[in-house]
Coordinates of C-alpha atoms and ligand atoms in Angstrom, one line a residue:
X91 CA 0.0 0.0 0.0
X92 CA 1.3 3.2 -1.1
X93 CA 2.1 5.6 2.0
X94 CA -0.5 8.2 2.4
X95 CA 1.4 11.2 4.4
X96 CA -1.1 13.0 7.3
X97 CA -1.8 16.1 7.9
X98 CA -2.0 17.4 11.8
X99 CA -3.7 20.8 13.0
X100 CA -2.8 22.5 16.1
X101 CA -6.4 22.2 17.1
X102 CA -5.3 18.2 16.9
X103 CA -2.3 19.0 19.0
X104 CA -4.0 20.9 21.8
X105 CA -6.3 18.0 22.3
X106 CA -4.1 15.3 22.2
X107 CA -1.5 17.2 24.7
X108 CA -4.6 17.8 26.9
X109 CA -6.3 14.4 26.5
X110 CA -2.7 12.5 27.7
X111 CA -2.1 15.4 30.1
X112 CA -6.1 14.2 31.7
X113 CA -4.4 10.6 31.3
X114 CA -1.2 10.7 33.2
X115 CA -1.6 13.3 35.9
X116 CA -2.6 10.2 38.4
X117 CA -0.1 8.2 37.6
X118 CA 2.1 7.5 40.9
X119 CA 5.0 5.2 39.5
X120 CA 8.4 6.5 39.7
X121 CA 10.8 7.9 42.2
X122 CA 12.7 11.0 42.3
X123 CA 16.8 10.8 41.7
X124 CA 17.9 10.5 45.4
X125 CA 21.5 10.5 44.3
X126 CA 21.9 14.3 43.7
X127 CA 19.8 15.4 47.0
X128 CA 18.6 18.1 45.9
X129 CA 16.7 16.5 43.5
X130 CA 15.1 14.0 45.7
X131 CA 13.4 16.9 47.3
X132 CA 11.4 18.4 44.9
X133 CA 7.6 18.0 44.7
X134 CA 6.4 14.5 43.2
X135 CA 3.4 15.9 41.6
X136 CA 4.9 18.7 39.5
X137 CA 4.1 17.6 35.6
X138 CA 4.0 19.7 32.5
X139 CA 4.0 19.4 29.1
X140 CA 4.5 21.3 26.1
X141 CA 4.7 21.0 21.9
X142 CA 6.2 23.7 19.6
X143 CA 5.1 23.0 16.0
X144 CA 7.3 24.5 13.7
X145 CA 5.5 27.9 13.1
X146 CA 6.6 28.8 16.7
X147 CA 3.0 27.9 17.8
X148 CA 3.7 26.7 21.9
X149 CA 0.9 24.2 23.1
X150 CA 1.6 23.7 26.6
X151 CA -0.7 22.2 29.7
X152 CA 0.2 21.9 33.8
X153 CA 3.6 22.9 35.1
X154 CA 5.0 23.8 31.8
X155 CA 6.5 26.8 33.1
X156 CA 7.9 25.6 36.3
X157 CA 11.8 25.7 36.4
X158 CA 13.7 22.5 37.1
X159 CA 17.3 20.9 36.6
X160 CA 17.9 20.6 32.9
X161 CA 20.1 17.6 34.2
X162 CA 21.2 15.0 30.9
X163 CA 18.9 17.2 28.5
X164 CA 21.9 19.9 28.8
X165 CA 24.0 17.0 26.8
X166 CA 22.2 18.1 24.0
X167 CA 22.4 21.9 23.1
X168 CA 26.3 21.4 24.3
X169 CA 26.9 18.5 21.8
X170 CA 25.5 21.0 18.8
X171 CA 28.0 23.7 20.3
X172 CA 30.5 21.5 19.7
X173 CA 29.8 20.8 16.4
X174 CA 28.9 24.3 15.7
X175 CA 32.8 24.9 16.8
X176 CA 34.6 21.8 15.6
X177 CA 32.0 20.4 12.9
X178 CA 30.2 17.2 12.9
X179 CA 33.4 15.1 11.2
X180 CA 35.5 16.1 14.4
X181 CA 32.8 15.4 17.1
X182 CA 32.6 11.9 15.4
X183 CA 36.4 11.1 15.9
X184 CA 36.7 12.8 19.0
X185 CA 33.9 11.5 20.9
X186 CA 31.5 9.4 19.0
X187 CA 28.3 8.4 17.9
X188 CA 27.6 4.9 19.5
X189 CA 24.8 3.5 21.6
X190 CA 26.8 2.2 24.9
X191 CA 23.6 0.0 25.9
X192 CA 24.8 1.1 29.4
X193 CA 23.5 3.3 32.5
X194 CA 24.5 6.8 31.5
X195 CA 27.2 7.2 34.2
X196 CA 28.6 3.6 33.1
X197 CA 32.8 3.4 33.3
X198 CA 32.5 0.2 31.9
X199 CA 31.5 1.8 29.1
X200 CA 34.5 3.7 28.9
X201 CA 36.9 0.5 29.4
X202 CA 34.6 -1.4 26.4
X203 CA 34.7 1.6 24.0
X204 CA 38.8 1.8 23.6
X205 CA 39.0 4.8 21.0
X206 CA 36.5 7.1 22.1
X207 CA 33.9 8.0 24.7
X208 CA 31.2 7.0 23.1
X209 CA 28.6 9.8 22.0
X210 CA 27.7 13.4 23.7
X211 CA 24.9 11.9 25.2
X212 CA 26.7 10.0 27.9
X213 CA 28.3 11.2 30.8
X214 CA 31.7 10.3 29.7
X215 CA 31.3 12.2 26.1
X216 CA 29.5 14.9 27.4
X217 CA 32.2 16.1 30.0
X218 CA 34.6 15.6 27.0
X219 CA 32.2 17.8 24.9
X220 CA 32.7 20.4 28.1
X221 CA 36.2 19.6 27.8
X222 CA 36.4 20.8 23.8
X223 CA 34.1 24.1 24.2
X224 CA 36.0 27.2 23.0
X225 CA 38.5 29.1 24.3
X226 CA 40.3 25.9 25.7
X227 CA 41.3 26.8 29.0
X228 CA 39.1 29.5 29.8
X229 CA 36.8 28.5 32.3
X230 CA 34.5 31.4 32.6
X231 CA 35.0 31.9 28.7
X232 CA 33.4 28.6 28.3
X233 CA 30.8 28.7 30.8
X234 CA 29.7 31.9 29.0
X235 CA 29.5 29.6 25.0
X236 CA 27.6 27.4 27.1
X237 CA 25.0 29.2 28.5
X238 CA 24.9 31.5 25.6
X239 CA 24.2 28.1 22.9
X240 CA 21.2 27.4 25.3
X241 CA 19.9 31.0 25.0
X242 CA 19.8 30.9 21.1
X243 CA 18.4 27.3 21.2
X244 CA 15.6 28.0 23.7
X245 CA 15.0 32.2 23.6
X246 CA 15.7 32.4 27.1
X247 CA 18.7 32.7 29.0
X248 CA 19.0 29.7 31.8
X249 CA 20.3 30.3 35.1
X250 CA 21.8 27.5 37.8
X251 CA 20.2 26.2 40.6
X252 CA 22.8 27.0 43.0
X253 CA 21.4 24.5 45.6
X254 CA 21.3 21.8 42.8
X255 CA 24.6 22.9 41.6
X256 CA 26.0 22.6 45.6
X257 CA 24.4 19.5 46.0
X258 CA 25.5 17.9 42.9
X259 CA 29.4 19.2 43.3
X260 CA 29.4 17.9 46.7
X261 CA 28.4 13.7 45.5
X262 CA 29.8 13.6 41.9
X263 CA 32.5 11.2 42.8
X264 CA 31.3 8.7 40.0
X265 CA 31.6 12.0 37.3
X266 CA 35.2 12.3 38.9
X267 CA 36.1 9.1 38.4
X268 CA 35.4 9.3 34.6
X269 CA 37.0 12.5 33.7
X270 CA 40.5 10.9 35.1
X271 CA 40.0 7.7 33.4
X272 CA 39.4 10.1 30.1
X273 CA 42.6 11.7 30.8
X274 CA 44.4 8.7 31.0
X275 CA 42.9 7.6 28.1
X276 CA 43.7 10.9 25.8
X277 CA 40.2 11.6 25.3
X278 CA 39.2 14.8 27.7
X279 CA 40.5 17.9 25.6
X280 CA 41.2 20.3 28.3
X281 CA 41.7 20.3 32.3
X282 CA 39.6 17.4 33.7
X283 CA 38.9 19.2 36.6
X284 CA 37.6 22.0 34.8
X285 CA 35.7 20.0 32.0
X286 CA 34.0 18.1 35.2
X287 CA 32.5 21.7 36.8
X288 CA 31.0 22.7 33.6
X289 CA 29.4 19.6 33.2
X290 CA 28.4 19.6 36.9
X291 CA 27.3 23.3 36.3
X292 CA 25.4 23.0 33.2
X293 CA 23.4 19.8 34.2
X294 CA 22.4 22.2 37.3
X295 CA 20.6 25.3 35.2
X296 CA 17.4 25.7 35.6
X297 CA 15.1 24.9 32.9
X298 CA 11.1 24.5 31.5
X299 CA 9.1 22.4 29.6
X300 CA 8.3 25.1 27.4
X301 CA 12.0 26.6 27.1
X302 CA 12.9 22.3 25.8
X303 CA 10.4 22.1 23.5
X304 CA 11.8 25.3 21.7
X305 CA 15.0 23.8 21.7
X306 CA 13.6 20.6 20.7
X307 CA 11.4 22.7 17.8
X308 CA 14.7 24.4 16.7
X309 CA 16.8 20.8 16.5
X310 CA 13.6 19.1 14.3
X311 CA 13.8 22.5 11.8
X312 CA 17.1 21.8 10.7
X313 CA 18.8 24.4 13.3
X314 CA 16.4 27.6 13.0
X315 CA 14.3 28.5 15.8
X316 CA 10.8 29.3 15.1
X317 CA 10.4 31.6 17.8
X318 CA 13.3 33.7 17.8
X319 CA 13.3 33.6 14.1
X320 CA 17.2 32.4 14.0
X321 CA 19.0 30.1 12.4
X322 CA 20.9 28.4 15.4
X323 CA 22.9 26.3 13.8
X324 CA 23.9 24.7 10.6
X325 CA 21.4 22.5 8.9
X326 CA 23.4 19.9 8.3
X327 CA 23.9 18.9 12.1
X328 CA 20.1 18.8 12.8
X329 CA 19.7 15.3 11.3
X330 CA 23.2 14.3 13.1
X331 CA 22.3 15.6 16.6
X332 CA 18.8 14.1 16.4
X333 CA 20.5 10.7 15.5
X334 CA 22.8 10.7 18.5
X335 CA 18.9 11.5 21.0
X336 CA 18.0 8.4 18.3
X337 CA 20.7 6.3 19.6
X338 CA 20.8 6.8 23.5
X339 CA 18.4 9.1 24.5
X340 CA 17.3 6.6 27.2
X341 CA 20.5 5.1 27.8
X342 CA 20.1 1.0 28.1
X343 CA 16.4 1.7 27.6
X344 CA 16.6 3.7 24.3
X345 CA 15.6 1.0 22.3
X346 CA 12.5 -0.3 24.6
X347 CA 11.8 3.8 24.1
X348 CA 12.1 4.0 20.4
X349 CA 9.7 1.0 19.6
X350 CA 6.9 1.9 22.3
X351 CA 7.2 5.8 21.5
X352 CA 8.3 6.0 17.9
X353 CA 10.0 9.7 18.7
X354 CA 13.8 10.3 19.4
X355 CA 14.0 11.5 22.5
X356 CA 16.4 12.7 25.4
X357 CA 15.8 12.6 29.5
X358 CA 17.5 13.9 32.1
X359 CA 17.1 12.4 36.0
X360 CA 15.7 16.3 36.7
X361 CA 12.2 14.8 34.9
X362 CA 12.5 16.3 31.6
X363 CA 12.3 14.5 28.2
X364 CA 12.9 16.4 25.2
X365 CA 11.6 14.4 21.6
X366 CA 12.2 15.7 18.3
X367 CA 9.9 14.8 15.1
X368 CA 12.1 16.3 12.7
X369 CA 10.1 18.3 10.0
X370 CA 6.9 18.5 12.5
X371 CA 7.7 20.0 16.2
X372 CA 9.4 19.7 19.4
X373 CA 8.0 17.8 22.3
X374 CA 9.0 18.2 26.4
X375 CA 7.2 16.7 29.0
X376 CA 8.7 17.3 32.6
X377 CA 7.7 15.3 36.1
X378 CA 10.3 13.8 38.7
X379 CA 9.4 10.7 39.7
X380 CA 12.1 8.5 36.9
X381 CA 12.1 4.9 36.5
X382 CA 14.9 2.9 37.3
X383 CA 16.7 3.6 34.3
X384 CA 16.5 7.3 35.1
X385 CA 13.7 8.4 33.0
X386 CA 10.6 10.3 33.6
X387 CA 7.5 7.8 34.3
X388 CA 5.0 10.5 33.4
X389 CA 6.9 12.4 30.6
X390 CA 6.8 9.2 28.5
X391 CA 3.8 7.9 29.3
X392 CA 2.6 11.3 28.3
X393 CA 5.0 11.7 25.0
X394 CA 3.8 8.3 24.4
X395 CA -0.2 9.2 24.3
X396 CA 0.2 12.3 22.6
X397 CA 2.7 10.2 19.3
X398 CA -0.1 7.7 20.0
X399 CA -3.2 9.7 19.7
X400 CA -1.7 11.9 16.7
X401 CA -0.9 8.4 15.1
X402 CA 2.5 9.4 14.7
X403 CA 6.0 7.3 14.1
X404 CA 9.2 8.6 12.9
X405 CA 9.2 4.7 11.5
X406 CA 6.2 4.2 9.8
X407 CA 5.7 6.2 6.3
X408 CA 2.2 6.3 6.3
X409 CA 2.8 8.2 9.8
X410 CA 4.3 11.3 9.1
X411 CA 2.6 13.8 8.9
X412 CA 2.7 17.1 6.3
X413 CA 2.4 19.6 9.6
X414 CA 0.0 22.6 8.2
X415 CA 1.8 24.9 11.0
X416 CA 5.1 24.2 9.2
X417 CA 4.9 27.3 6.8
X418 CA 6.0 26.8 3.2
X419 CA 8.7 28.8 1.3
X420 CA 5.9 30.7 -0.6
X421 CA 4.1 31.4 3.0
X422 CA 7.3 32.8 4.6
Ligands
DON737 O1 25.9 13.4 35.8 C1 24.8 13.1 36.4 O2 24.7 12.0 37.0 C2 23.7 14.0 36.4 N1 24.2 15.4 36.4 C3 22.9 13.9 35.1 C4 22.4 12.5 34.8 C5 21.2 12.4 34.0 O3 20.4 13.3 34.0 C6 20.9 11.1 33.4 N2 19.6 11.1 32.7 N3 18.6 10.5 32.7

Protein backbone atom coordinates (compact mmCIF):
# COMPACT_ATOMS: atom_id res chain seq x y z
CA UNK A 1 0.00 0.00 0.00
CA UNK A 2 1.30 3.19 -1.10
CA UNK A 3 2.11 5.61 2.01
CA UNK A 4 -0.51 8.23 2.41
CA UNK A 5 1.43 11.21 4.42
CA UNK A 6 -1.09 13.00 7.25
CA UNK A 7 -1.80 16.07 7.88
CA UNK A 8 -1.96 17.39 11.85
CA UNK A 9 -3.69 20.82 13.03
CA UNK A 10 -2.84 22.53 16.05
CA UNK A 11 -6.36 22.16 17.14
CA UNK A 12 -5.33 18.16 16.87
CA UNK A 13 -2.29 19.00 19.00
CA UNK A 14 -4.00 20.89 21.81
CA UNK A 15 -6.25 17.96 22.34
CA UNK A 16 -4.13 15.26 22.24
CA UNK A 17 -1.48 17.18 24.75
CA UNK A 18 -4.63 17.80 26.91
CA UNK A 19 -6.33 14.36 26.52
CA UNK A 20 -2.70 12.50 27.72
CA UNK A 21 -2.12 15.42 30.07
CA UNK A 22 -6.06 14.21 31.66
CA UNK A 23 -4.41 10.61 31.33
CA UNK A 24 -1.17 10.67 33.17
CA UNK A 25 -1.56 13.26 35.88
CA UNK A 26 -2.60 10.23 38.39
CA UNK A 27 -0.12 8.18 37.64
CA UNK A 28 2.11 7.47 40.92
CA UNK A 29 4.98 5.19 39.53
CA UNK A 30 8.38 6.48 39.71
CA UNK A 31 10.84 7.88 42.21
CA UNK A 32 12.72 11.03 42.31
CA UNK A 33 16.80 10.84 41.68
CA UNK A 34 17.87 10.50 45.37
CA UNK A 35 21.50 10.45 44.26
CA UNK A 36 21.85 14.26 43.68
CA UNK A 37 19.79 15.41 46.97
CA UNK A 38 18.55 18.11 45.93
CA UNK A 39 16.69 16.45 43.45
CA UNK A 40 15.06 14.02 45.69
CA UNK A 41 13.40 16.88 47.27
CA UNK A 42 11.42 18.39 44.88
CA UNK A 43 7.59 18.03 44.69
CA UNK A 44 6.41 14.52 43.23
CA UNK A 45 3.39 15.90 41.59
CA UNK A 46 4.94 18.71 39.55
CA UNK A 47 4.07 17.62 35.64
CA UNK A 48 4.00 19.66 32.46
CA UNK A 49 4.05 19.38 29.08
CA UNK A 50 4.54 21.32 26.15
CA UNK A 51 4.65 20.95 21.93
CA UNK A 52 6.20 23.69 19.64
CA UNK A 53 5.08 23.03 16.05
CA UNK A 54 7.31 24.49 13.66
CA UNK A 55 5.52 27.93 13.08
CA UNK A 56 6.58 28.79 16.68
CA UNK A 57 3.00 27.91 17.81
CA UNK A 58 3.68 26.70 21.93
CA UNK A 59 0.88 24.21 23.15
CA UNK A 60 1.60 23.70 26.56
CA UNK A 61 -0.72 22.16 29.69
CA UNK A 62 0.20 21.86 33.77
CA UNK A 63 3.57 22.90 35.07
CA UNK A 64 5.03 23.77 31.78
CA UNK A 65 6.48 26.80 33.12
CA UNK A 66 7.90 25.63 36.29
CA UNK A 67 11.77 25.74 36.38
CA UNK A 68 13.67 22.54 37.08
CA UNK A 69 17.34 20.88 36.64
CA UNK A 70 17.94 20.59 32.86
CA UNK A 71 20.10 17.62 34.17
CA UNK A 72 21.16 15.03 30.89
CA UNK A 73 18.89 17.17 28.47
CA UNK A 74 21.90 19.93 28.81
CA UNK A 75 24.01 16.96 26.75
CA UNK A 76 22.20 18.13 24.05
CA UNK A 77 22.39 21.90 23.13
CA UNK A 78 26.26 21.38 24.32
CA UNK A 79 26.94 18.49 21.76
CA UNK A 80 25.47 21.01 18.81
CA UNK A 81 27.97 23.73 20.35
CA UNK A 82 30.53 21.52 19.68
CA UNK A 83 29.82 20.78 16.35
CA UNK A 84 28.93 24.34 15.67
CA UNK A 85 32.82 24.94 16.82
CA UNK A 86 34.56 21.78 15.55
CA UNK A 87 31.97 20.41 12.85
CA UNK A 88 30.15 17.21 12.87
CA UNK A 89 33.42 15.10 11.22
CA UNK A 90 35.47 16.14 14.37
CA UNK A 91 32.81 15.42 17.09
CA UNK A 92 32.62 11.95 15.44
CA UNK A 93 36.38 11.13 15.86
CA UNK A 94 36.70 12.78 18.99
CA UNK A 95 33.89 11.51 20.87
CA UNK A 96 31.46 9.38 18.96
CA UNK A 97 28.29 8.38 17.87
CA UNK A 98 27.58 4.87 19.50
CA UNK A 99 24.83 3.46 21.56
CA UNK A 100 26.76 2.21 24.85
CA UNK A 101 23.64 -0.03 25.85
CA UNK A 102 24.80 1.10 29.44
CA UNK A 103 23.46 3.32 32.51
CA UNK A 104 24.50 6.76 31.53
CA UNK A 105 27.21 7.18 34.24
CA UNK A 106 28.61 3.56 33.09
CA UNK A 107 32.77 3.40 33.28
CA UNK A 108 32.52 0.23 31.91
CA UNK A 109 31.50 1.80 29.09
CA UNK A 110 34.54 3.73 28.88
CA UNK A 111 36.88 0.49 29.37
CA UNK A 112 34.61 -1.44 26.43
CA UNK A 113 34.69 1.62 23.95
CA UNK A 114 38.82 1.78 23.56
CA UNK A 115 38.96 4.76 21.05
CA UNK A 116 36.54 7.12 22.07
CA UNK A 117 33.90 8.02 24.74
CA UNK A 118 31.16 6.96 23.15
CA UNK A 119 28.59 9.84 22.05
CA UNK A 120 27.70 13.36 23.70
CA UNK A 121 24.88 11.93 25.18
CA UNK A 122 26.66 9.99 27.94
CA UNK A 123 28.30 11.16 30.82
CA UNK A 124 31.72 10.30 29.65
CA UNK A 125 31.26 12.18 26.10
CA UNK A 126 29.53 14.85 27.43
CA UNK A 127 32.24 16.09 29.98
CA UNK A 128 34.61 15.56 26.98
CA UNK A 129 32.20 17.82 24.89
CA UNK A 130 32.67 20.43 28.06
CA UNK A 131 36.23 19.63 27.81
CA UNK A 132 36.40 20.85 23.79
CA UNK A 133 34.13 24.09 24.22
CA UNK A 134 36.00 27.16 23.00
CA UNK A 135 38.52 29.06 24.26
CA UNK A 136 40.30 25.88 25.74
CA UNK A 137 41.30 26.82 28.96
CA UNK A 138 39.07 29.46 29.76
CA UNK A 139 36.80 28.47 32.27
CA UNK A 140 34.50 31.42 32.64
CA UNK A 141 34.99 31.86 28.68
CA UNK A 142 33.42 28.61 28.26
CA UNK A 143 30.84 28.72 30.78
CA UNK A 144 29.67 31.87 28.98
CA UNK A 145 29.46 29.64 25.05
CA UNK A 146 27.63 27.35 27.10
CA UNK A 147 24.95 29.16 28.49
CA UNK A 148 24.94 31.48 25.57
CA UNK A 149 24.22 28.13 22.93
CA UNK A 150 21.15 27.44 25.33
CA UNK A 151 19.95 30.99 25.00
CA UNK A 152 19.78 30.92 21.08
CA UNK A 153 18.36 27.34 21.25
CA UNK A 154 15.63 28.03 23.66
CA UNK A 155 14.99 32.19 23.61
CA UNK A 156 15.75 32.41 27.09
CA UNK A 157 18.67 32.70 29.05
CA UNK A 158 19.04 29.66 31.82
CA UNK A 159 20.26 30.35 35.13
CA UNK A 160 21.79 27.52 37.83
CA UNK A 161 20.24 26.20 40.63
CA UNK A 162 22.84 26.99 42.98
CA UNK A 163 21.44 24.46 45.61
CA UNK A 164 21.32 21.76 42.81
CA UNK A 165 24.57 22.91 41.62
CA UNK A 166 26.02 22.61 45.55
CA UNK A 167 24.38 19.49 45.97
CA UNK A 168 25.46 17.95 42.94
CA UNK A 169 29.42 19.21 43.33
CA UNK A 170 29.40 17.87 46.67
CA UNK A 171 28.36 13.68 45.55
CA UNK A 172 29.82 13.56 41.91
CA UNK A 173 32.53 11.15 42.79
CA UNK A 174 31.34 8.72 40.03
CA UNK A 175 31.62 11.97 37.30
CA UNK A 176 35.18 12.27 38.94
CA UNK A 177 36.12 9.10 38.42
CA UNK A 178 35.35 9.30 34.59
CA UNK A 179 36.97 12.52 33.66
CA UNK A 180 40.45 10.90 35.10
CA UNK A 181 39.98 7.73 33.41
CA UNK A 182 39.39 10.13 30.13
CA UNK A 183 42.57 11.72 30.77
CA UNK A 184 44.36 8.72 31.00
CA UNK A 185 42.91 7.59 28.10
CA UNK A 186 43.72 10.92 25.83
CA UNK A 187 40.25 11.59 25.35
CA UNK A 188 39.23 14.80 27.67
CA UNK A 189 40.51 17.87 25.56
CA UNK A 190 41.22 20.33 28.33
CA UNK A 191 41.70 20.27 32.32
CA UNK A 192 39.58 17.42 33.73
CA UNK A 193 38.86 19.16 36.58
CA UNK A 194 37.64 22.04 34.81
CA UNK A 195 35.73 19.95 31.96
CA UNK A 196 34.02 18.12 35.16
CA UNK A 197 32.54 21.65 36.80
CA UNK A 198 31.02 22.65 33.65
CA UNK A 199 29.40 19.57 33.25
CA UNK A 200 28.36 19.60 36.92
CA UNK A 201 27.32 23.33 36.27
CA UNK A 202 25.37 22.98 33.15
CA UNK A 203 23.41 19.78 34.20
CA UNK A 204 22.44 22.25 37.25
CA UNK A 205 20.64 25.31 35.19
CA UNK A 206 17.37 25.70 35.62
CA UNK A 207 15.07 24.89 32.91
CA UNK A 208 11.07 24.47 31.53
CA UNK A 209 9.15 22.43 29.58
CA UNK A 210 8.33 25.13 27.40
CA UNK A 211 11.99 26.64 27.08
CA UNK A 212 12.87 22.32 25.81
CA UNK A 213 10.36 22.14 23.51
CA UNK A 214 11.79 25.30 21.73
CA UNK A 215 15.01 23.84 21.75
CA UNK A 216 13.60 20.61 20.70
CA UNK A 217 11.36 22.67 17.80
CA UNK A 218 14.68 24.36 16.74
CA UNK A 219 16.83 20.81 16.46
CA UNK A 220 13.56 19.14 14.34
CA UNK A 221 13.82 22.54 11.82
CA UNK A 222 17.13 21.84 10.65
CA UNK A 223 18.77 24.44 13.30
CA UNK A 224 16.37 27.61 13.05
CA UNK A 225 14.33 28.53 15.83
CA UNK A 226 10.78 29.30 15.15
CA UNK A 227 10.42 31.59 17.83
CA UNK A 228 13.27 33.69 17.79
CA UNK A 229 13.27 33.56 14.07
CA UNK A 230 17.19 32.44 13.96
CA UNK A 231 19.04 30.08 12.41
CA UNK A 232 20.90 28.39 15.43
CA UNK A 233 22.92 26.27 13.78
CA UNK A 234 23.87 24.68 10.64
CA UNK A 235 21.36 22.55 8.86
CA UNK A 236 23.38 19.95 8.31
CA UNK A 237 23.93 18.93 12.12
CA UNK A 238 20.13 18.76 12.82
CA UNK A 239 19.67 15.30 11.29
CA UNK A 240 23.23 14.33 13.11
CA UNK A 241 22.27 15.63 16.64
CA UNK A 242 18.81 14.07 16.41
CA UNK A 243 20.53 10.73 15.55
CA UNK A 244 22.80 10.68 18.52
CA UNK A 245 18.93 11.52 20.95
CA UNK A 246 17.99 8.45 18.30
CA UNK A 247 20.68 6.32 19.57
CA UNK A 248 20.84 6.78 23.53
CA UNK A 249 18.44 9.08 24.49
CA UNK A 250 17.27 6.59 27.19
CA UNK A 251 20.51 5.14 27.75
CA UNK A 252 20.10 1.05 28.15
CA UNK A 253 16.36 1.73 27.64
CA UNK A 254 16.55 3.73 24.28
CA UNK A 255 15.57 1.03 22.32
CA UNK A 256 12.52 -0.26 24.56
CA UNK A 257 11.76 3.85 24.11
CA UNK A 258 12.06 4.04 20.43
CA UNK A 259 9.75 1.04 19.57
CA UNK A 260 6.92 1.90 22.31
CA UNK A 261 7.15 5.77 21.55
CA UNK A 262 8.32 5.97 17.92
CA UNK A 263 10.03 9.73 18.69
CA UNK A 264 13.83 10.27 19.38
CA UNK A 265 14.03 11.48 22.55
CA UNK A 266 16.44 12.67 25.41
CA UNK A 267 15.82 12.61 29.48
CA UNK A 268 17.49 13.94 32.10
CA UNK A 269 17.10 12.45 36.02
CA UNK A 270 15.66 16.25 36.66
CA UNK A 271 12.20 14.81 34.92
CA UNK A 272 12.53 16.35 31.59
CA UNK A 273 12.29 14.48 28.16
CA UNK A 274 12.91 16.36 25.24
CA UNK A 275 11.61 14.36 21.61
CA UNK A 276 12.19 15.69 18.34
CA UNK A 277 9.94 14.79 15.14
CA UNK A 278 12.07 16.33 12.66
CA UNK A 279 10.07 18.33 10.03
CA UNK A 280 6.88 18.51 12.47
CA UNK A 281 7.67 20.00 16.23
CA UNK A 282 9.40 19.69 19.36
CA UNK A 283 8.01 17.84 22.30
CA UNK A 284 9.01 18.15 26.36
CA UNK A 285 7.19 16.67 29.00
CA UNK A 286 8.69 17.26 32.61
CA UNK A 287 7.74 15.31 36.12
CA UNK A 288 10.25 13.81 38.70
CA UNK A 289 9.45 10.66 39.73
CA UNK A 290 12.07 8.48 36.93
CA UNK A 291 12.07 4.86 36.49
CA UNK A 292 14.95 2.91 37.29
CA UNK A 293 16.66 3.63 34.33
CA UNK A 294 16.47 7.28 35.11
CA UNK A 295 13.67 8.42 32.97
CA UNK A 296 10.55 10.26 33.59
CA UNK A 297 7.52 7.80 34.28
CA UNK A 298 5.01 10.50 33.37
CA UNK A 299 6.88 12.37 30.61
CA UNK A 300 6.78 9.19 28.47
CA UNK A 301 3.77 7.85 29.33
CA UNK A 302 2.58 11.31 28.29
CA UNK A 303 4.96 11.67 24.98
CA UNK A 304 3.77 8.31 24.40
CA UNK A 305 -0.18 9.16 24.32
CA UNK A 306 0.15 12.27 22.62
CA UNK A 307 2.66 10.20 19.33
CA UNK A 308 -0.10 7.74 19.96
CA UNK A 309 -3.16 9.66 19.74
CA UNK A 310 -1.67 11.86 16.65
CA UNK A 311 -0.94 8.39 15.05
CA UNK A 312 2.55 9.41 14.69
CA UNK A 313 5.97 7.29 14.08
CA UNK A 314 9.22 8.61 12.94
CA UNK A 315 9.22 4.71 11.53
CA UNK A 316 6.22 4.16 9.80
CA UNK A 317 5.69 6.21 6.33
CA UNK A 318 2.22 6.34 6.31
CA UNK A 319 2.77 8.20 9.79
CA UNK A 320 4.26 11.25 9.07
CA UNK A 321 2.62 13.83 8.85
CA UNK A 322 2.74 17.14 6.31
CA UNK A 323 2.42 19.63 9.58
CA UNK A 324 -0.01 22.57 8.19
CA UNK A 325 1.83 24.91 11.01
CA UNK A 326 5.14 24.15 9.24
CA UNK A 327 4.94 27.32 6.77
CA UNK A 328 6.04 26.83 3.21
CA UNK A 329 8.71 28.81 1.27
CA UNK A 330 5.91 30.73 -0.56
CA UNK A 331 4.14 31.40 2.99
CA UNK A 332 7.31 32.85 4.56
O1 LIG B 1 25.87 13.39 35.83
C1 LIG B 1 24.82 13.09 36.39
O2 LIG B 1 24.71 12.01 36.97
C2 LIG B 1 23.67 14.05 36.35
N1 LIG B 1 24.16 15.38 36.43
C3 LIG B 1 22.87 13.90 35.10
C4 LIG B 1 22.41 12.49 34.83
C5 LIG B 1 21.17 12.41 34.04
O3 LIG B 1 20.37 13.32 33.96
C6 LIG B 1 20.86 11.09 33.42
N2 LIG B 1 19.63 11.12 32.66
N3 LIG B 1 18.60 10.55 32.71
Amino acid sequence: MAASHKNITADEVKRAVENAYQKVRSESGGKNASYIPYLASVDSNLFGISVCLLDGTIISVGDSTHTFGIESVSKVPTAILAMREYGAVDILNKVGADATGLPFNSIMAILLEKDRPSSPLVNAGAIAACSLVEPVGNKEKKWQAIVDNIKELTGAEPEVIEELYASESATDFNNRSIAWLLKDYGRIYDDPDLSLDLYTRQCSLGTTAEALSIMAATIANDGFNPVTNTQVFDPDFAPKVTSLITTVGFYERTGDWLYKSGIPAKSGVGGGVLGVMPGMFGIAAFSPPLDEAGNSVRAQLAIREIMHELELNIFAASRLCICQCRPTQEQS
